[in-house]
């Protein structure tokens, strides 16, 4: 795929022939802050943005390649003053190479495939310089490709903002609903209004990357897929163990509940299933605070059973659920659009780089 005004052959070059690469400088972890404040600059490491620090060692537009760890080969774009640590390779294009086009080229090369080492994968500047690629001879063509891909990225960025604003909106409205004074709430322990059941662990060797039924375990995404299910659709699940324990999810399709997953069933007739989900989702941080253990944190069933649920009369629960459903569906539509845009970008990347 090329723009019609360009027909000149691309030429084969190694990365070392079209750019200079240099690892950044060490900065102590104690000097890196999680939040941005005036006087601090972005700090990039092997996995992208690490935080913010008082010093900077680069000023301008640069591609950054992570060179250490499981995510080595990831590519970020920095603009302005920033600090690159020793685990980030800073890329400076040579004359005749567009900076933004260079970023998209590096993104398309899937540099992680050139990593060496098992326990701690890494990329050396020497190996990166040997990676072969093809480049347009005309910088005008590079600039046009870069501009086109930048437009797509801009649209994806806008989509991210739309999704973030909608998620903030649903949180704010949930705060008003569940902590406001509009409704008269009753309270009951979770264990008194439903049955909390722990799932059944299955061997990872029988799971596939795709299939009929998702297997939910301790994470926020499926562990894999299985040919059988042990839970029907419209079931609330709560992650039991792992770093995401306490994560609340509404499963609208049949699925397999694994050994690190709780499900809620036999819900009291006074409680709407969907209302209970929205209340539990709103209370997710409180549920996560129930976790115990450090190596592999988990939430005990007895503690979850004691968790207090507040609920108004059933018709009001239906009204609340219907309203929050509308917002949730809107978020899903926007997320689907974002996924479509990302796929379009990936397609264009593959087609525009020979």
Coordinates of C-alpha atoms in Angstrom, one line a residue:
X1 CA 0.0 0.0 0.0
X2 CA 1.5 3.3 -1.1
X3 CA 0.4 6.8 -1.8
X4 CA -0.1 7.1 -5.6
X5 CA 2.4 10.0 -6.1
X6 CA 5.3 7.9 -5.0
X7 CA 6.7 5.1 -7.1
X8 CA 10.5 5.1 -6.3
X9 CA 11.8 1.8 -4.9
X10 CA 12.5 1.5 -1.2
X11 CA 16.1 0.6 -0.2
X12 CA 17.3 -1.9 2.3
X13 CA 19.2 -0.6 5.3
X14 CA 20.1 -1.7 8.8
X15 CA 18.9 0.4 11.7
X16 CA 22.5 1.3 12.4
X17 CA 22.7 3.0 8.9
X18 CA 19.7 5.2 9.5
X19 CA 19.9 6.2 13.1
X20 CA 22.1 6.5 16.2
X21 CA 21.2 4.6 19.3
X22 CA 22.3 5.2 22.9
X23 CA 21.2 3.9 26.2
X24 CA 20.1 6.5 28.8
X25 CA 21.6 7.3 32.2
X26 CA 20.9 5.8 35.6
X27 CA 18.6 7.5 38.0
X28 CA 17.9 6.3 41.5
X29 CA 14.4 4.8 42.2
X30 CA 14.1 7.1 45.2
X31 CA 14.3 10.1 42.8
X32 CA 11.4 8.9 40.7
X33 CA 7.9 10.1 41.7
X34 CA 4.6 8.5 40.7
X35 CA 2.7 11.7 40.3
X36 CA 3.7 14.7 38.1
X37 CA 4.4 18.0 39.8
X38 CA 5.8 21.3 38.5
X39 CA 9.5 21.0 38.0
X40 CA 9.4 17.3 37.3
X41 CA 10.1 15.6 34.0
X42 CA 8.9 12.3 32.5
X43 CA 11.3 9.4 33.2
X44 CA 11.3 6.5 30.8
X45 CA 12.8 3.1 31.5
X46 CA 12.7 -0.4 29.9
X47 CA 8.9 -0.7 30.1
X48 CA 8.0 2.9 29.1
X49 CA 7.1 5.7 31.5
X50 CA 8.4 4.9 35.0
X51 CA 7.3 8.2 36.6
X52 CA 8.7 11.7 37.0
X53 CA 12.1 13.1 38.2
X54 CA 13.8 16.4 38.7
X55 CA 16.5 15.9 36.0
X56 CA 16.3 15.5 32.2
X57 CA 18.9 14.3 29.7
X58 CA 17.1 14.8 26.5
X59 CA 14.9 17.6 25.0
X60 CA 13.1 17.0 21.7
X61 CA 11.3 14.3 19.8
X62 CA 12.7 10.8 20.2
X63 CA 11.8 7.2 19.8
X64 CA 12.6 5.1 22.9
X65 CA 13.2 1.4 22.9
X66 CA 12.9 -0.6 26.1
X67 CA 16.0 -2.9 26.3
X68 CA 15.5 -4.9 29.4
X69 CA 12.9 -7.2 30.8
X70 CA 10.0 -9.2 29.4
X71 CA 8.7 -6.2 27.5
X72 CA 12.0 -5.3 25.9
X73 CA 11.5 -4.0 22.4
X74 CA 8.5 -1.9 23.3
X75 CA 8.7 1.5 21.6
X76 CA 7.5 4.8 23.0
X77 CA 7.6 8.4 21.6
X78 CA 8.9 11.2 23.9
X79 CA 8.3 14.9 23.1
X80 CA 10.0 17.6 25.1
X81 CA 12.3 17.4 28.1
X82 CA 12.6 13.9 29.6
X83 CA 15.0 11.6 31.4
X84 CA 15.9 8.2 29.7
X85 CA 17.3 5.6 32.1
X86 CA 20.0 3.1 31.2
X87 CA 17.2 0.6 30.4
X88 CA 15.9 2.8 27.5
X89 CA 17.6 3.2 24.2
X90 CA 17.2 6.7 22.7
X91 CA 17.0 6.7 18.9
X92 CA 18.3 9.7 16.9
X93 CA 17.5 9.5 13.2
X94 CA 20.3 10.5 10.8
X95 CA 19.8 13.1 8.0
X96 CA 17.1 12.0 5.5
X97 CA 15.0 10.1 8.1
X98 CA 11.8 11.6 9.5
X99 CA 11.7 11.3 13.3
X100 CA 8.0 10.3 13.5
X101 CA 8.3 7.9 10.6
X102 CA 11.2 6.3 12.4
X103 CA 8.9 5.7 15.4
X104 CA 6.4 3.9 13.3
X105 CA 9.1 1.8 11.6
X106 CA 10.4 0.7 15.0
X107 CA 6.9 -0.1 16.1
X108 CA 6.3 -2.3 13.1
X109 CA 9.6 -4.2 13.4
X110 CA 8.4 -6.1 16.6
X111 CA 11.9 -5.7 18.2
X112 CA 11.1 -8.1 21.0
X113 CA 11.8 -11.0 18.6
X114 CA 15.5 -10.0 18.7
X115 CA 15.9 -10.2 22.5
X116 CA 18.4 -12.6 24.0
X117 CA 18.5 -14.2 27.4
X118 CA 15.9 -16.3 29.2
X119 CA 15.7 -15.3 32.8
X120 CA 16.1 -11.6 32.0
X121 CA 15.5 -10.9 28.2
X122 CA 17.4 -8.0 26.8
X123 CA 18.3 -6.1 23.7
X124 CA 21.8 -4.7 23.1
X125 CA 22.4 -1.6 21.0
X126 CA 24.8 -3.7 18.9
X127 CA 22.1 -6.2 18.0
X128 CA 19.5 -3.5 17.3
X129 CA 21.9 -1.8 14.9
X130 CA 22.0 -5.0 12.8
X131 CA 18.2 -5.2 12.4
X132 CA 17.4 -4.9 8.7
X133 CA 14.5 -2.8 7.3
X134 CA 13.5 -1.1 4.1
X135 CA 13.0 2.7 3.9
X136 CA 11.6 5.1 1.3
X137 CA 14.3 7.1 -0.3
X138 CA 12.1 10.2 -0.5
X139 CA 11.7 11.9 2.9
X140 CA 8.4 13.3 1.5
X141 CA 7.0 9.8 1.4
X142 CA 8.2 9.2 5.0
X143 CA 6.5 12.4 6.1
X144 CA 3.2 11.5 4.4
X145 CA 3.2 8.0 6.0
X146 CA 4.0 9.5 9.4
X147 CA 1.2 12.1 9.1
X148 CA -1.4 9.5 8.1
X149 CA -0.5 7.2 11.0
X150 CA -0.4 10.2 13.4
X151 CA -4.0 11.0 12.4
X152 CA -5.1 7.5 13.3
X153 CA -3.2 7.7 16.6
X154 CA -4.9 11.0 17.3
X155 CA -8.3 9.5 16.8
X156 CA -7.4 6.6 19.1
X157 CA -6.3 9.2 21.7
X158 CA -9.6 11.0 21.4
X159 CA -11.4 7.7 21.8
X160 CA -9.4 7.0 25.0
X161 CA -10.5 10.4 26.4
X162 CA -14.2 9.6 25.5
X163 CA -14.0 6.3 27.3
X164 CA -12.2 7.8 30.3
X165 CA -14.8 10.6 30.7
X166 CA -17.7 8.1 30.5
X167 CA -16.1 5.9 33.1
X168 CA -15.7 8.9 35.4
X169 CA -19.3 9.8 34.7
X170 CA -20.6 6.3 35.7
X171 CA -18.4 6.5 38.9
X172 CA -19.7 9.9 39.8
X173 CA -23.3 8.8 39.2
X174 CA -22.8 5.6 41.2
X175 CA -21.4 7.7 44.1
X176 CA -24.6 9.8 44.1
X177 CA -26.8 6.8 43.9
X178 CA -25.2 4.6 46.5
X179 CA -24.0 7.3 48.9
X180 CA -26.7 9.8 48.4
X181 CA -30.0 10.4 50.2
X182 CA -32.4 9.8 47.3
X183 CA -33.2 6.2 48.2
X184 CA -34.0 4.6 51.5
X185 CA -31.5 1.7 51.8
X186 CA -31.7 -1.6 53.7
X187 CA -28.5 -3.4 54.6
X188 CA -27.7 -7.1 54.7
X189 CA -24.5 -9.2 54.6
X190 CA -23.7 -10.6 51.2
X191 CA -23.7 -14.2 52.6
X192 CA -27.3 -13.7 53.8
X193 CA -28.7 -12.7 50.4
X194 CA -26.9 -15.1 48.1
X195 CA -24.7 -18.2 47.9
X196 CA -21.0 -17.5 47.4
X197 CA -19.4 -20.5 45.6
X198 CA -15.8 -21.1 44.8
X199 CA -15.1 -22.4 41.3
X200 CA -13.3 -25.6 40.2
X201 CA -9.7 -25.5 39.1
X202 CA -8.9 -27.2 35.8
X203 CA -5.4 -28.0 34.4
X204 CA -4.0 -25.2 32.2
X205 CA -3.0 -27.9 29.6
X206 CA -6.6 -28.4 28.6
X207 CA -7.2 -24.7 27.9
X208 CA -7.1 -23.1 24.5
X209 CA -6.6 -19.6 23.2
X210 CA -10.1 -19.5 21.9
X211 CA -13.2 -21.6 22.3
X212 CA -16.8 -21.9 23.5
X213 CA -16.5 -20.9 27.1
X214 CA -14.2 -18.4 28.9
X215 CA -12.4 -19.7 32.0
X216 CA -12.4 -17.0 34.7
X217 CA -9.8 -17.3 37.5
X218 CA -7.9 -14.7 39.5
X219 CA -7.3 -12.2 36.7
X220 CA -9.5 -9.6 35.0
X221 CA -9.4 -11.5 31.7
X222 CA -10.0 -15.2 30.9
X223 CA -7.2 -17.6 31.7
X224 CA -8.1 -19.4 28.5
X225 CA -11.1 -21.2 27.0
X226 CA -12.6 -24.6 27.6
X227 CA -15.1 -26.9 26.0
X228 CA -17.4 -27.0 29.0
X229 CA -19.0 -24.5 31.4
X230 CA -20.1 -24.7 35.1
X231 CA -21.8 -21.3 35.3
X232 CA -24.8 -19.9 33.4
X233 CA -24.9 -16.5 31.9
X234 CA -25.9 -13.3 33.8
X235 CA -23.7 -14.4 36.8
X236 CA -21.6 -12.1 39.0
X237 CA -18.0 -13.3 39.6
X238 CA -15.4 -12.0 42.0
X239 CA -11.7 -12.8 41.7
X240 CA -10.6 -14.8 44.7
X241 CA -6.8 -14.8 44.5
X242 CA -3.9 -13.0 42.8
X243 CA -3.0 -9.4 42.3
X244 CA -6.5 -8.7 41.0
X245 CA -8.4 -10.4 43.8
X246 CA -11.6 -8.5 44.5
X247 CA -12.2 -7.7 40.9
X248 CA -16.0 -7.8 40.2
X249 CA -17.3 -8.9 36.8
X250 CA -20.7 -9.5 35.2
X251 CA -20.6 -12.5 32.9
X252 CA -23.5 -12.4 30.4
X253 CA -22.5 -15.7 28.8
X254 CA -21.9 -19.2 30.1
X255 CA -18.4 -19.6 31.4
X256 CA -16.1 -21.8 33.6
X257 CA -15.5 -20.6 37.1
X258 CA -12.0 -21.6 38.1
X259 CA -10.4 -22.3 41.4
X260 CA -9.6 -18.6 42.1
X261 CA -13.0 -17.3 41.2
X262 CA -16.1 -16.8 43.4
X263 CA -19.6 -16.7 41.9
X264 CA -22.8 -15.4 43.4
X265 CA -26.0 -17.5 42.9
X266 CA -29.4 -18.1 44.5
X267 CA -29.8 -14.4 45.0
X268 CA -32.6 -13.3 47.4
X269 CA -35.8 -12.3 45.6
X270 CA -35.5 -8.8 47.2
X271 CA -32.3 -8.2 45.3
X272 CA -32.0 -7.6 41.6
X273 CA -29.0 -9.5 40.1
X274 CA -27.9 -6.5 38.0
X275 CA -28.3 -4.1 40.9
X276 CA -26.2 -6.3 43.1
X277 CA -23.5 -6.3 40.4
X278 CA -23.5 -2.5 40.1
X279 CA -23.3 -2.1 43.9
X280 CA -20.5 -4.6 44.2
X281 CA -18.6 -3.0 41.3
X282 CA -19.0 0.4 42.9
X283 CA -17.6 -1.2 46.2
X284 CA -14.8 -2.9 44.4
X285 CA -12.0 -1.1 46.3
X286 CA -13.6 -2.0 49.6
X287 CA -13.8 -5.6 48.5
X288 CA -10.2 -5.6 47.5
X289 CA -9.3 -4.3 50.9
X290 CA -10.4 -7.6 52.3
X291 CA -7.4 -9.4 50.7
X292 CA -5.0 -11.2 53.0
X293 CA -1.5 -12.6 52.3
X294 CA 1.5 -11.0 50.6
X295 CA 3.0 -13.6 48.2
X296 CA -0.3 -14.5 46.6
X297 CA -3.0 -12.3 48.1
X298 CA -6.5 -13.8 48.3
X299 CA -10.0 -13.0 49.8
X300 CA -11.4 -15.4 52.3
X301 CA -15.0 -16.6 51.7
X302 CA -15.9 -15.9 55.3
X303 CA -14.9 -12.2 54.9
X304 CA -16.7 -11.8 51.7
X305 CA -19.9 -13.3 53.3
X306 CA -19.8 -10.5 55.9
X307 CA -19.5 -7.7 53.4
X308 CA -22.5 -5.4 53.8
X309 CA -24.8 -4.7 50.8
X310 CA -27.1 -1.7 50.7
X311 CA -30.3 -1.9 48.6
X312 CA -33.5 0.1 48.1
X313 CA -36.9 -1.5 47.3
X314 CA -36.9 -3.7 44.2
X315 CA -38.5 -1.4 41.7
X316 CA -35.9 1.3 42.5
X317 CA -33.2 -1.3 42.0
X318 CA -34.6 -2.0 38.5
X319 CA -34.6 1.7 37.7
X320 CA -31.0 2.1 38.9
X321 CA -29.8 -0.9 36.9
X322 CA -31.6 0.2 33.7
X323 CA -29.9 3.6 33.9
X324 CA -26.5 2.3 34.7
X325 CA -26.9 -0.3 31.9
X326 CA -27.4 2.5 29.4
X327 CA -24.1 4.1 30.4
X328 CA -22.3 0.7 30.5
X329 CA -23.5 -0.1 27.0
X330 CA -22.3 3.3 25.7
X331 CA -18.9 2.6 27.2
X332 CA -18.8 -0.8 25.4
X333 CA -19.7 0.8 22.1
X334 CA -16.9 3.3 22.5
X335 CA -14.4 0.5 23.5
X336 CA -15.5 -1.5 20.4
X337 CA -14.8 1.5 18.2
X338 CA -11.4 1.9 19.8
X339 CA -10.6 -1.7 19.1
X340 CA -11.6 -1.2 15.5
X341 CA -9.3 1.8 15.2
X342 CA -6.4 -0.1 16.7
X343 CA -7.0 -2.9 14.2
X344 CA -7.1 -0.4 11.3
X345 CA -3.8 1.0 12.5
X346 CA -2.2 -2.4 12.7
X347 CA -3.4 -3.2 9.2
X348 CA -2.1 0.0 7.8
X349 CA 1.3 -0.4 9.6
X350 CA 1.8 -3.8 8.0
X351 CA 0.7 -2.6 4.5
X352 CA 2.6 0.7 4.5
X353 CA 6.0 -0.7 5.5
X354 CA 7.3 -2.9 2.7

